[in-house]
Each structure stands twice: as structure tokens, then as C-alpha cells.
XYZ file of C-alpha atoms in Angstrom:
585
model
C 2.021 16.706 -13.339
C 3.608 16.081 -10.097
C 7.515 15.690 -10.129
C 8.110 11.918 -9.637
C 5.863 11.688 -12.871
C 8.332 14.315 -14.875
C 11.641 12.650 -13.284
C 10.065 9.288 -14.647
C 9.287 10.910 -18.018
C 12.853 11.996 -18.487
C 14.648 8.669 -17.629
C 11.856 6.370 -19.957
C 12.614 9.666 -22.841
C 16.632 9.369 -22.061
C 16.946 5.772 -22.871
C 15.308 6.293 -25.682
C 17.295 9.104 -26.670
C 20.639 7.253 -25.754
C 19.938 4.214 -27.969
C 19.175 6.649 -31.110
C 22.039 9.080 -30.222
C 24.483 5.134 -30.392
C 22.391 4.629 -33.716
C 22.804 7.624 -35.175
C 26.791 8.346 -33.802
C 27.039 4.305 -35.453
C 25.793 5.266 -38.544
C 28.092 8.930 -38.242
C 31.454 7.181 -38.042
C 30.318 4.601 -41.287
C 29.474 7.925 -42.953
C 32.317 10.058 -42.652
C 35.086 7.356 -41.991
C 36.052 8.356 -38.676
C 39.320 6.424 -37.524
C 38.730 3.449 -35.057
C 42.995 3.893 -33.999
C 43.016 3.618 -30.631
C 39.476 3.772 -30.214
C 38.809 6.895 -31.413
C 34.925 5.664 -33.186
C 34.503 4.002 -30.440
C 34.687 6.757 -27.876
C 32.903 8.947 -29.837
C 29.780 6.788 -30.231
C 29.961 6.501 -26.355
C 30.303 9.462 -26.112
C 27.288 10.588 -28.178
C 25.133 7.517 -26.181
C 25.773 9.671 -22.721
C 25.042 12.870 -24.353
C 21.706 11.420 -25.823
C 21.006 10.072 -22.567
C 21.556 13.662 -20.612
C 19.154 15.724 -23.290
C 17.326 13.249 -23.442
C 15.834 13.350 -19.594
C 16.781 17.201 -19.713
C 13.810 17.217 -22.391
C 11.398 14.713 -21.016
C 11.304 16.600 -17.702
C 11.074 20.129 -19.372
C 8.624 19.163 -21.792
C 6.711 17.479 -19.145
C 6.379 20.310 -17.228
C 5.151 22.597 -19.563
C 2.467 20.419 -20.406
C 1.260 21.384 -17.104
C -1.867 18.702 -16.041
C -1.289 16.332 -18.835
C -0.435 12.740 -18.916
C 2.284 10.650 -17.996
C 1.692 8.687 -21.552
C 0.575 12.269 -23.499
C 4.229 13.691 -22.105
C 6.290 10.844 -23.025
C 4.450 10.717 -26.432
C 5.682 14.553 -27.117
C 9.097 14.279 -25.979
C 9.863 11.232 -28.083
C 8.136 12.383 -31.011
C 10.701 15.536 -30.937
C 13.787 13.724 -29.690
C 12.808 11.440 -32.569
C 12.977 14.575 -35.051
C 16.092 15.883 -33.821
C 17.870 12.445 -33.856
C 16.189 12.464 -37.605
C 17.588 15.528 -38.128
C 20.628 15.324 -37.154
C 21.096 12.028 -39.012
C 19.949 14.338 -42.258
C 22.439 16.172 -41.876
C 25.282 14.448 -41.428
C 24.809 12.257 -44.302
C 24.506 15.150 -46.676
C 27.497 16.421 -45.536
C 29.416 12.498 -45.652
C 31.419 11.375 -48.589
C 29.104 8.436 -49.309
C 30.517 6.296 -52.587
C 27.382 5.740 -55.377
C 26.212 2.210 -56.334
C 24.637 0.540 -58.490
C 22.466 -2.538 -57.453
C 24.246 -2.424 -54.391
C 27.433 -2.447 -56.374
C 30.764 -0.140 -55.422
C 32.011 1.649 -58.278
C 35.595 2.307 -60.401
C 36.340 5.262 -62.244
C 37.566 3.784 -65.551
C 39.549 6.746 -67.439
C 42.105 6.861 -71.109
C 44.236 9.371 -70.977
C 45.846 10.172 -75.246
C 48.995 12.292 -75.008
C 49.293 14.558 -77.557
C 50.601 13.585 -81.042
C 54.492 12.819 -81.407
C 54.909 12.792 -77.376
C 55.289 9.353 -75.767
C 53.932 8.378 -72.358
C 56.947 8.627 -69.666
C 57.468 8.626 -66.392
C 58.716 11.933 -65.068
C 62.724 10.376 -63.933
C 62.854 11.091 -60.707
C 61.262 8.465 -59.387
C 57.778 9.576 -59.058
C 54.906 7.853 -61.395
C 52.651 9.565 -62.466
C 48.965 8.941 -60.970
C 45.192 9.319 -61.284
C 43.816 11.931 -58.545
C 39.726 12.438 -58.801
C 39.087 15.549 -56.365
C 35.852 16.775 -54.808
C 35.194 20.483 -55.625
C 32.956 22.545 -53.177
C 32.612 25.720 -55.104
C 36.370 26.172 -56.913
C 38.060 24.786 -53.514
C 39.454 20.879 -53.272
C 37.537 19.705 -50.811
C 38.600 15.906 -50.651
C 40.402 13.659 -53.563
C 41.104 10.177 -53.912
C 44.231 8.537 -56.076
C 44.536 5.541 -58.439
C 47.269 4.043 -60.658
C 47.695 4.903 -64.415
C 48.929 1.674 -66.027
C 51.905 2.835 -68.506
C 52.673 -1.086 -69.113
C 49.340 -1.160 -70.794
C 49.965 2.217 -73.031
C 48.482 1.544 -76.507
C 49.062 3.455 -79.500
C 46.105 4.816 -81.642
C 46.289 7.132 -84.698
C 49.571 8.264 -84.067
C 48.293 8.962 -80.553
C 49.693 6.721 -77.041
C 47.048 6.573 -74.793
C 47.172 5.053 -70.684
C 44.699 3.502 -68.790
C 44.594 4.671 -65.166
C 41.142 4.171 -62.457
C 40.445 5.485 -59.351
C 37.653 4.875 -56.882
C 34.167 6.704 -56.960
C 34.548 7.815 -53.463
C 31.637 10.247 -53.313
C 28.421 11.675 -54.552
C 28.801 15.038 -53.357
C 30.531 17.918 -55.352
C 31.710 18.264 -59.069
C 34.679 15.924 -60.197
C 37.806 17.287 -60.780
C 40.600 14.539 -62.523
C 44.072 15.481 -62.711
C 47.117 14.100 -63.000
C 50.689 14.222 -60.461
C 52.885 15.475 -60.833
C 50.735 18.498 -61.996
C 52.771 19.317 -64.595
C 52.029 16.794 -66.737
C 47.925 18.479 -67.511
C 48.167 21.745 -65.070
C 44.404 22.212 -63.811
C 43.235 19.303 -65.316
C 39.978 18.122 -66.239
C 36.281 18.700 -65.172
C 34.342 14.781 -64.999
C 30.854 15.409 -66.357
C 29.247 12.557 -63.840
C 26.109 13.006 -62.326
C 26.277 12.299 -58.580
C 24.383 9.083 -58.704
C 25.846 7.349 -61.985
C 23.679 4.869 -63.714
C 23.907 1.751 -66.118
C 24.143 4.657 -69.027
C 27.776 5.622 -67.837
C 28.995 1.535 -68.026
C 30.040 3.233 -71.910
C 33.230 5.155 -72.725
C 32.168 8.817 -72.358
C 33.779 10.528 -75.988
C 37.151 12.122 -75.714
C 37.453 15.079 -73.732
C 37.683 18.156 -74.074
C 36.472 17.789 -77.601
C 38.073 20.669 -78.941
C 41.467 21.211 -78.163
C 44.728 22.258 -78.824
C 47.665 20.127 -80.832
C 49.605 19.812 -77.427
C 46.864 19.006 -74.861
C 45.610 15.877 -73.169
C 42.525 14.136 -73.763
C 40.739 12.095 -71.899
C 37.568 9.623 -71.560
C 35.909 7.997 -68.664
C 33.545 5.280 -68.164
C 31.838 4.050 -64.622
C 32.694 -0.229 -63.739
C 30.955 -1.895 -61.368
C 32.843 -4.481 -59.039
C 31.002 -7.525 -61.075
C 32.621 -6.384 -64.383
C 36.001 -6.480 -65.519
C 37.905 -3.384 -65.056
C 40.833 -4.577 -66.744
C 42.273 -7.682 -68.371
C 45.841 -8.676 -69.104
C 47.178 -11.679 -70.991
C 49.605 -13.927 -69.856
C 50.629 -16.723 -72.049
C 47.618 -18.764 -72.637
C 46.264 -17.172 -69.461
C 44.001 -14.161 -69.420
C 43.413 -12.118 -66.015
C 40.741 -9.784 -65.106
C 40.403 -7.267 -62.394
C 37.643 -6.203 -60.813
C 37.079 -3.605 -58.407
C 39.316 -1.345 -57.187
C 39.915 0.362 -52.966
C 43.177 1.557 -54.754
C 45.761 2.758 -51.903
C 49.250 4.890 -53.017
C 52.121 3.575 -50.515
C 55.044 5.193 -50.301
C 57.476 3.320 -50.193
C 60.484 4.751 -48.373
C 63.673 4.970 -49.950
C 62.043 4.390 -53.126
C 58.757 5.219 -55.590
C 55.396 4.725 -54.748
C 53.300 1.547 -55.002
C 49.687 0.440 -55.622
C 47.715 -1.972 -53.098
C 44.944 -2.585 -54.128
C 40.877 -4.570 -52.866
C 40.761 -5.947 -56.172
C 39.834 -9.350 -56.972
C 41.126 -11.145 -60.332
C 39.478 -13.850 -62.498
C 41.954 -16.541 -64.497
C 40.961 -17.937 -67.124
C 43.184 -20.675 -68.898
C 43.022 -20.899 -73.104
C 41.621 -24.532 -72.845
C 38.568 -22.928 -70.844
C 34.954 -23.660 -72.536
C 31.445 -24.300 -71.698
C 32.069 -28.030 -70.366
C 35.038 -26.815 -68.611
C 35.306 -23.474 -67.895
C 38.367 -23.517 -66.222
C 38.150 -19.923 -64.543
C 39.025 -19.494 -60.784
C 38.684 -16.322 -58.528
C 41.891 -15.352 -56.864
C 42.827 -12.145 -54.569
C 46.276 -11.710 -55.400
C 48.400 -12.424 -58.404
C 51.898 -13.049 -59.771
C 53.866 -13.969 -62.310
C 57.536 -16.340 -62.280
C 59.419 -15.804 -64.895
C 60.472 -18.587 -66.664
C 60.802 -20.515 -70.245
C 57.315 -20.905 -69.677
C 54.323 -18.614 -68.177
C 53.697 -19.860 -64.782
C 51.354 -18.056 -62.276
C 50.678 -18.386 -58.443
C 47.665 -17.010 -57.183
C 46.186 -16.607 -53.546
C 42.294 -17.986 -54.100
C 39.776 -17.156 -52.269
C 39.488 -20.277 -49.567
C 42.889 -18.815 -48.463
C 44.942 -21.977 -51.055
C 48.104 -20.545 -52.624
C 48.540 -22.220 -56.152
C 50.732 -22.803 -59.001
C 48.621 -22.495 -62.578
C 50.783 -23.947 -65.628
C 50.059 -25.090 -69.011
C 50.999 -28.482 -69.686
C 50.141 -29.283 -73.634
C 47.487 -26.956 -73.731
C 46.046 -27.910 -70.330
C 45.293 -26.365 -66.779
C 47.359 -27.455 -64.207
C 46.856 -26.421 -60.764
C 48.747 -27.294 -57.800
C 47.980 -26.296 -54.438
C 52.020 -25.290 -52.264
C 50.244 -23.741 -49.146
C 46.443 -23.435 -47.345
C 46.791 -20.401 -45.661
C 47.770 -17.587 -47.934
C 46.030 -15.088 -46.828
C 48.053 -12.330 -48.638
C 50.404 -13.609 -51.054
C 53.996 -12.405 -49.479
C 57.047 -13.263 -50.746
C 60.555 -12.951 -48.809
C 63.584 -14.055 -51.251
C 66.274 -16.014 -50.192
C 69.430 -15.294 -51.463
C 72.494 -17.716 -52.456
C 75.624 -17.951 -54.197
C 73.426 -19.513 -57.257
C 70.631 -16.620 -57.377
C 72.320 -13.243 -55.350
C 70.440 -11.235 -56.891
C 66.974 -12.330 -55.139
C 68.900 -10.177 -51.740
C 67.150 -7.159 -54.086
C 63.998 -7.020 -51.292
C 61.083 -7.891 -50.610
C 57.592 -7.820 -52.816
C 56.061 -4.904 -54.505
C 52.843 -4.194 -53.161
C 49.877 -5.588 -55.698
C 49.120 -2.808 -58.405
C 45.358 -3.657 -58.634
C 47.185 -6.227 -61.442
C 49.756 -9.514 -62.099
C 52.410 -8.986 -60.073
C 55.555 -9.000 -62.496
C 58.099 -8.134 -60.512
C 58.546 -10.084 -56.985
C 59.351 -13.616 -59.101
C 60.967 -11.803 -61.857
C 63.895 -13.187 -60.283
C 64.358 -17.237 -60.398
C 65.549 -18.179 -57.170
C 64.406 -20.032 -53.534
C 61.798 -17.683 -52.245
C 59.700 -18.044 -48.657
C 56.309 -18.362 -48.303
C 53.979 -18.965 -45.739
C 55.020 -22.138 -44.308
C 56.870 -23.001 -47.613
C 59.587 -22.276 -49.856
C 59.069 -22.158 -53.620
C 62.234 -22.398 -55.667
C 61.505 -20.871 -59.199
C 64.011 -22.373 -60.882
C 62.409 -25.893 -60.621
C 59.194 -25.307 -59.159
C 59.506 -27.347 -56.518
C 58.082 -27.000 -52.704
C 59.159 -27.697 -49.405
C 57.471 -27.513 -45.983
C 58.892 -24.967 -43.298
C 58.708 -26.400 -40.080
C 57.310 -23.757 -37.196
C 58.645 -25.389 -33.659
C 60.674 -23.068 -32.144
C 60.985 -20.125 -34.648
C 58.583 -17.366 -31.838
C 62.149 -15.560 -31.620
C 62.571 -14.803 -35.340
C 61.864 -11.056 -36.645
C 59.308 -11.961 -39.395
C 60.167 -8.717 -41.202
C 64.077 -9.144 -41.869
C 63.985 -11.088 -44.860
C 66.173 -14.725 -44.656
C 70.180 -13.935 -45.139
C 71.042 -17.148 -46.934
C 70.540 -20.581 -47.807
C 72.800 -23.286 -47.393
C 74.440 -24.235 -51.181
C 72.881 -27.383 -49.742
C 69.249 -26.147 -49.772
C 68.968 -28.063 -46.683
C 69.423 -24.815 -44.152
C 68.334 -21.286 -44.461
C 69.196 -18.552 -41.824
C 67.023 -15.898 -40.262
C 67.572 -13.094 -37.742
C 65.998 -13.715 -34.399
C 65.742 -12.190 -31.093
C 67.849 -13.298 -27.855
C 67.718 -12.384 -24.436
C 64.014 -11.386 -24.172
C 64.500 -8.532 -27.179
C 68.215 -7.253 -25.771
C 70.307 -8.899 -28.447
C 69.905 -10.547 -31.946
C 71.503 -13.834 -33.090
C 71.384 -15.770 -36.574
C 68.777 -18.723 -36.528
C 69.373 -21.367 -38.683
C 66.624 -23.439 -39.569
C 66.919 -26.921 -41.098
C 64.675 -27.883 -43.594
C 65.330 -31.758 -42.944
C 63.571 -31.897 -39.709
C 66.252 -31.056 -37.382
C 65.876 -28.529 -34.505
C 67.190 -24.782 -35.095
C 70.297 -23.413 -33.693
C 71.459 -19.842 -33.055
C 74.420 -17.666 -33.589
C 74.755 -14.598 -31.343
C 76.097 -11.497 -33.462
C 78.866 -10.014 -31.154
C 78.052 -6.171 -32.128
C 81.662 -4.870 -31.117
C 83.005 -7.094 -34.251
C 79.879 -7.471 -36.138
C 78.713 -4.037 -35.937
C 75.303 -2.388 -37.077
C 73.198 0.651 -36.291
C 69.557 -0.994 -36.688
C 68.545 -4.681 -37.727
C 67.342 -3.642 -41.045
C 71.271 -3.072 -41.876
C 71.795 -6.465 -41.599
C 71.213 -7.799 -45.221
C 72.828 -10.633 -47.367
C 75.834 -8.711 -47.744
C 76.374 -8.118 -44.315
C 75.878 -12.130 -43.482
C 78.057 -13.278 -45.879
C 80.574 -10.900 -44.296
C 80.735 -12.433 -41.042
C 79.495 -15.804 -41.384
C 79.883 -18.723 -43.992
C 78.602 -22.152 -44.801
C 80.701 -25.424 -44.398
C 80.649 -28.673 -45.275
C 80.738 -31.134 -42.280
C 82.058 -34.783 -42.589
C 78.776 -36.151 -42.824
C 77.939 -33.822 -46.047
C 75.887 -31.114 -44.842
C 77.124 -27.324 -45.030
C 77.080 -26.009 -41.368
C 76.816 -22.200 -40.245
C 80.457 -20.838 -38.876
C 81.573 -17.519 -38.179
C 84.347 -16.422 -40.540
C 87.257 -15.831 -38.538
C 89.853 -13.018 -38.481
C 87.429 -10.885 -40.213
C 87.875 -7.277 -40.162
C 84.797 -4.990 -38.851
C 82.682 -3.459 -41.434
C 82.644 0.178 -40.950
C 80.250 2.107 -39.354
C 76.913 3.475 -41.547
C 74.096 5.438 -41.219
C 70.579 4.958 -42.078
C 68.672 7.454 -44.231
C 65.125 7.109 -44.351
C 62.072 9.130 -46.330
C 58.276 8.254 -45.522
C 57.386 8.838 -49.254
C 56.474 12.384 -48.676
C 60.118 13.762 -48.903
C 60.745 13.851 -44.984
C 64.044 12.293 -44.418
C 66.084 11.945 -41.068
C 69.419 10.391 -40.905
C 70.814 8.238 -38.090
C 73.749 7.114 -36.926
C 74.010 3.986 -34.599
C 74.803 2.263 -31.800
C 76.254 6.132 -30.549
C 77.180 7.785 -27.853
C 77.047 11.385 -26.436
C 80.365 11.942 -28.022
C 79.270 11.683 -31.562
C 77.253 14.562 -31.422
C 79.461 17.125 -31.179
C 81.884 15.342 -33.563
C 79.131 15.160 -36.463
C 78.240 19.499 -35.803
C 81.990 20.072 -35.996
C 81.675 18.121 -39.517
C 78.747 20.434 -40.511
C 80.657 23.559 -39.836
C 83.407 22.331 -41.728
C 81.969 20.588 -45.033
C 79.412 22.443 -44.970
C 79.783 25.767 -43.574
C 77.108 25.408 -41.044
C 76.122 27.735 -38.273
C 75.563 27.162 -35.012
C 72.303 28.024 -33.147
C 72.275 29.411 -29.343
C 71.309 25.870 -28.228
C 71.428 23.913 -24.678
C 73.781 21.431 -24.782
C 71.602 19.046 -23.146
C 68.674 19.786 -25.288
C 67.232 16.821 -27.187
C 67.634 18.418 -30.659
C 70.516 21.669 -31.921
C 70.046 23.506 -34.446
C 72.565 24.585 -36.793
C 71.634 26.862 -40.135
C 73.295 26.016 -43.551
C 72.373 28.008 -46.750
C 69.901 29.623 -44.720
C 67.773 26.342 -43.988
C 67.571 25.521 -40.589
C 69.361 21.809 -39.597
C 68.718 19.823 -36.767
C 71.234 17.143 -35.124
C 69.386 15.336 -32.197
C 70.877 12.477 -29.977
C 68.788 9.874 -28.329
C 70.448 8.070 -24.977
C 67.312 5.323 -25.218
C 68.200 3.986 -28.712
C 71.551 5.537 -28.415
C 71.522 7.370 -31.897
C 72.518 10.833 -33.397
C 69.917 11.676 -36.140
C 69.968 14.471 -38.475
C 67.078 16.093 -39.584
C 64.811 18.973 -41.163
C 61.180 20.489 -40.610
C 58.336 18.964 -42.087
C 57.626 20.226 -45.265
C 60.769 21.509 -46.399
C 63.252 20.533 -48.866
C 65.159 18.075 -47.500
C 67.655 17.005 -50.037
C 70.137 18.681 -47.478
C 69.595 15.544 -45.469
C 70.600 12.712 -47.916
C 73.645 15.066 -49.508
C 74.597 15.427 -45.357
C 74.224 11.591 -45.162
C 76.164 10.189 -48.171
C 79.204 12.653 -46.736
C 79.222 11.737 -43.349
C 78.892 8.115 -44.494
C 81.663 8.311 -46.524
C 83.922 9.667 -43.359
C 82.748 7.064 -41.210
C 84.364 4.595 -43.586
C 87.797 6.263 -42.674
C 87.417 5.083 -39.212
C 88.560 8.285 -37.090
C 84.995 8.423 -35.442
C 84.897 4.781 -34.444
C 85.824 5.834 -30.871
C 82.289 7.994 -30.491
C 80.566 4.311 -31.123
C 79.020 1.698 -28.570
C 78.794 -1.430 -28.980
């Protein structure tokens, strides 16, 4: 075979070869997961395409060679019946090696599971702020290879023959491996428990398994498990004359910083109202959930066309009330007030794969998309949108007007270099702002600036015509300077202090030596980070000229209790004013 005929071979066998190696890289990255941040999937299945595409004619022109006087057609017919194998192969391969969740008749699948505490011991959370949770682990030989986490439900704890027992589920993530369930914190069942599941569940598993182990001690756990598709109910809770079921699950932990974790959760919820029946079955499929407290059980739900609505039973009846059509995700910023203060508590908890009980629990004014709902009466009003691009949608609103005719939001001036206090009107006037003068109204970051700190420098009053106006309070006297403490959930913290300059630096080491007996490192003063040692445990006090902050902080990994102990101290000198001159405004 001459060599045009073998070059010709090898680009027909490399297309070939590209378009299975983009197949087969696609069907990779659905496999195993692979991240699509920053185009990471992406580059990889490009990446694989090229490669393809390079063996690909590497092999048509080899294997046309060695075929010596054969044809053009016998040639191509070898090299893409192997490069067909090896893409086969390959794609054999990976998949039994992927993490692939069983189904049945198509149909995702929940790990239902009971845990019983032993006899006289009642179901508790551990106290220090961490729940405990469901965590189903992979085992390749006696090694955790991957796990997956789910919510145990202590609000639904039952008691049984002198016996509590909590529901909890957790995703069937994969086929491969034994099961493992435990709980966390890990002292609550040590090793935990061994799921007998076969890889590939069927309709035979929809039962509760019986209790397991079955022979046990007088102090040890049981537990029982039972598979749930995504068309069944995997849990139902009653609500007044209203009964809600969940199915499905994609359960996600979030940690939450400065507090516990939470639950989001895929799940999908059915209502059903008590005056539901064959003619009228009165059922509706909703994504998200919650409950407002009240005399009377009222629930809003995000449905599935995107409609947030109110559900209430009026003398035994369904009613349904549509406040907003494009609710995507049911979020929920209070607004607080001199009536209701208490709503300045935050913002929602993330969904728990259940009714949301807590973000109404609250009555008070609260903003929706487009709307705000006041609990209290359950009445709606529209939020207009023209010229609100400058307001920072995460800061929740700072106050309403006693009028209820004004609410104010923080906003952005000066293309991002300043902030200002936006007050909307809610009677179809245009907004106005208030610039916040950081030498008198100081803060370190924008999520310091709360209810508390509003009400502090501005207040409402009433105008001749009736209406309560925004005015800065005057002759007020500075708050004093605070840090921020943060922790991502996985007990990192830092601590900053802000708006500061160079000076403050030095002034908070000095501090360390002398509350806490801290040593100094052989540091560069003009490194970005020094380190000073305290009980042994290495302590690191950073400054940052771009965001103009001193942080204080400790490895990854560590205990870093240090850090919040450091930052409730150093706090608590800051209120005494003698480092106000190390500040910028």
C-alpha cells in the first residue's frame, strides 16, 4: 500500500477515533462526576477528542502498513474494528470503576433507615451544636472508599416498646462495594453497621428489612432499612388538616458558618388537604415547603410552574392563593420592625428534605420575590423593581417604616466603592439613598451591618403629610470597632479586623504576647502572614493592604478554638477604644 493510501487511512480512522474518544470522555465525566467549575469536564472531553484523533491516525497508518498489499477499504476495516475495541474497552472499564446510583424502572433510589436507641436512653442531639447524621460509605475491601450523608429526622422520633426510634435517609449513590451505615458524630454507634443490599436492589427491598443486628446487646443500636423509589413517599408529615409527602431525596449537608449544619435537599413534596377525595382530590406537587405559624395552620409552597402559594383551610376547605409567579426557590429575607424585632434573627434555613418550620416561625413582614408577605395578616404587596440594580441582594432589608409604606436595603454607590441605605417605597414612589459616612458609621464588612446597626444610626420620621421618612440620627456616638469571626462548617475559623491599617498589626501581636503569652516567630516584617506560637500551637496574624484587614488565623485541620477565644478578647478591647487610631475609615 503506497503512502498517500496509509496517510488517508489514518485521517478517515482518526475521525473516527476522535468522535468515540468525545463519546466515550462524555459518557466518563456523567460516570464519575467530574466537576464542570471552570471548565474542567469540558477540557477534559477536548482533550480526550485530540488524543483520539492523534492514535487514531497513529494506528490507521501503522496498521496499514503492516498489512503490506492490502486494501484501502480491508485497512480501514481493521483499524476501526480495533480502535472500536479499545474505545469499548476503555468505556468497560471506566464504568466498572464509576459510582453509578441503582434504579429501578428508571427510578433513582433513597435509602430509607430506623434507627431504636437502646432501652431507657432518649434520642438527643450531642450539645454542641452538631446533629447527628446518616453517612452510607462504600467499602473496597475494609477501606472507605466513598460515602454519602443524609439527615436523621429527631422531630419525627417515635417511641415503641419502651424503645425511641429516628428516621434518617440517605441517597443510594452507588452499586459498587459493600454498604457501610454509620452515624456522626461516631460516637454515638462506633463502627457502625454493615447494609445487607445487593448492588442492584429490586422491588423485594421496597419492605422494612427486620431489625438489625438481630442479636444484640442491652445498650446497642438497632437498625432497619428499606429501598424508596422517587414515585413513592419517603416520608409524610401532618400539618393541621394538611398531610405532606416527600419524595426523593439528592440530600446535601451545608455548613452553615457560625452555626450547625443544614439539609438541602432535590426532594419534591405532595399536599394533600383533609377535604381531598375522589371527585376532588385536592393534592398539588410543590418543590419547596413551609410552614407560618399562626392561630391557624397555614402553608406556602413553591409549585412546580414556578407559582408561590398560600394553602389555608377555610371551614374545612382548600384555599389556595397564588402571592408570586416566579418562585423558583422559595427564599425568604425578614424584615424587621419595632412591632416584630425579632424577625432581624436571619435569613431561611435551608429545606431539610421536609416542611420548613422554622423561617415563618416568626410572624412578621417578610420579602419575597417581588413581594412581601406579612404573617401576621396574610396580606401581600407588590415590590416594585425600577431602579433597585445597586442593591446587595444578600444583606437582608434593615427595617420597615412603622408605616409599612417604606422598607430600607443596603445598596452599592460609586460603581462598588461605597455603600448607602436605599429606601424603597412601596406606594409607587421612586427610591432614594443614604450614603453611610464610614468615619461615623463605622463597619469592617457589609455583613456587620444588621438591624441593630441601622437603627443605630438612622431612624424613621413622620413628615407633615403623614408618612415616616428615613433621617440620620444626629449627635450619635460611633459604635465601636468589631471583628468578624467566621468558620466554613468544618471548624476552620479566621478572624478579621476591619477597615485597618498597617498599624494594627503590630498592636494586635503585642496583645497576643500579653493576654496570651504568645511567642514570636523569626518573621519578615513585610511578610503577608507572622507567626507567633501560643501553648505550643502555631498562630498566624496576616494583614491585607487590598481589603485593608488584619486577620487571625490557624492551619487547616487543627483545633482552632484558639481563634474564637483570641476573637471574643480582642473584641472586647476594641470596645475600650485605645486602638481606634490603627483604623481607616
Amino acid at each position: 500500500m503506497s503512502w498517500p493510501a496509509s496517510l488517508t487511512v489514518g485521517a478517515l480512522v482518526a475521525i473516527v477515533a476522535g468522535a468515540l474518544a468525545g463519546l466515550v470522555a462524555g459518557l466518563i465525566t456523567d460516570w464519575h462526576r467530574m466537576s464542570s467549575f471552570e471548565g474542567a469536564s469540558g477540557y477534559f472531553v477536548v482533550g480526550m477528542i485530540l488524543l483520539g484523533a492523534i492514535a487514531g491516525f497513529l494506528l490507521g497508518v501503522v496498521t496499514s502498513r503492516l498489512l503490506g498489499d492490502a486494501s484501502v477499504l480491508k485497512a480501514l476495516g481493521v483499524a476501526l474494528t480495533i480502535t472500536c475495541a479499545i474505545a469499548a474497552v476503555v468505556a468497560g472499564i471506566s464504568r466498572s470503576q464509576a459510582d453509578i446510583p441503582p434504579t429501578i424502572d428508571g427510578e433513582s433510589l433513597v435509602l430509607a433507615i430506623e434507627l431504636k436507641w437502646p432501652s431507657g436512653r432518649v434520642p438527643v442531639t450531642t450539645g454542641d451544636g452538631v446533629e447527628p447524621f446518616v453517612r452510607l460509605s462504600a467499602l473496597q475491601g475494609n477501606t472507605v472508599r466513598v460515602s454519602q450523608e443524609g439527615p436523621l429526622w429527631f422531630e419525627d422520633a417515635r417511641e415503641e416498646d419502651a424503645h425511641w426510634i429516628v428516621p434518617g435517609a440517605v441517597d443510594l449513590f452507588t452499586g459498587r462495594g459493600r454498604r457501610l451505615l454509620r452515624v456522626d458524630p461516631d460516637t454515638l454507634l462506633g463502627e457502625g453497621f454493615e447494609v445487607p443490599l445487593p448492588s442492584r436492589p429490586g422491588p423485594e427491598q421496597f419492605a422494612w428489612s427486620a431489625w438489625l443486628p438481630a442479636s444484640r446487646t442491652a445498650d446497642q443500636f438497632q437498625f432497619r432499612y428499606r429501598v424508596v423509589p422517587t414515585s413513592a413517599p419517603l416520608r409524610v408529615e401532618q400539618v393541621g388538616p394538611f398531610e405532606i409527602a416527600t419524595h426523593g431525596g439528592g440530600f446535601q449537608r451545608v455548613n452553615a458558618p457560625g452555626s450547625s449544619s443544614t439539609w438541602r435537599s432535590s426532594a419534591r413534596f405532595a399536599v394533600t388537604h383533609g377535604s381531598a377525595s375522589a371527585s376532588t382530590p385536592g393534592t398539588l406537587m410543590a418543590t419547596s415547603v413551609a410552614m407560618i405559624a399562626g392561630a391557624e395552620p397555614v402553608l406556602l409552597a413553591t409549585i412546580d410552574d414556578g407559582q408561590v402559594v398560600l394553602l389555608r383551610d377555610v371551614a374545612g376547605r382548600l384555599q389556595r392563593e397564588t402571592i408570586a409567579t416566579d418562585g423558583a426557590e422559595l427564599l425568604a429575607m425578614p424584615i424587621p420592625d419595632d412591632i416584630a424585632g425579632d424577625t432581624a434573627a436571619g435569613q431561611r434555613v435551608p429545606n431539610r428534605g421536609g416542611v420548613d418550620r422554622t423561617t415563618f416561625a416568626v410572624p412578621g413582614a417578610y420579602l419575597l420575590r417581588g413581594v412581601i408577605l406579612d404573617t401576621r395578616t396574610l396580606t401581600v404587596r407588590p415590590v416594585p423593581t425600577d431602579g433597585l440594580g445597586d442593591v446587595i441582594q444578600r444583606i437582608p432589608p434593615l427595617g420597615m417604616a412603622p408605616d409599612g409604606l417604606a422598607f430600607a436595603r443596603l445598596a452599592w454607590r460609586d460603581q462598588g466603592e461605597g455603600t448607602a441605605i436605599m429606601v424603597i417605597d412601596l406606594d409607587g414612589g421612586a427610591p432614594t439613598t443614604m450614603p453611610i459616612d464610614r468615619r461615623t458609621m463605622r463597619y469592617g464588612e457589609i455583613d456587620q451591618i444588621d438591624h441593630a446597626w441601622f437603627m443605630h444610626h438612622f431612624a424613621w420620621t413622620r413628615d407633615a403629610s403623614g408618612r415616616d421618612r428615613l433621617a440620620v440620627r444626629a449627635g450619635v456616638v460611633p459604635l465601636p470597632y468589631r471583628g468578624v469571626l467566621t468558620e466554613d462548617g468544618t471548624g476552620y475559623r479566621e478572624y478579621r479586623v476591619a477597615p485597618a491599617g498597617p498599624g494594627l498589626r503590630p498592636m494586635l501581636e503585642r496583645f497576643l504576647v500579653e493576654a496570651f503569652g504568645a511567642v514570636p516567630g523569626d518573621t519578615d516584617p513585610a511578610a503577608f502572614a507572622h507567626t507567633l506560637t501560643i501553648g505550643g500551637a502555631p498562630v498566624h496574624v496576616s494583614y491585607r493592604a487590598e481589603d485593608a484587614h488584619v486577620g487571625v488565623w490557624m492551619d487547616r485541620g487543627t483545633d482552632t478554638g484558639l481563634v474564637a477565644t483570641i476573637a471574643e478578647r480582642f473584641d472586647r478591647e476594641l470596645q475600650g477604644g485605645r486602638y481606634d487610631e490603627a483604623f481607616v475609615p
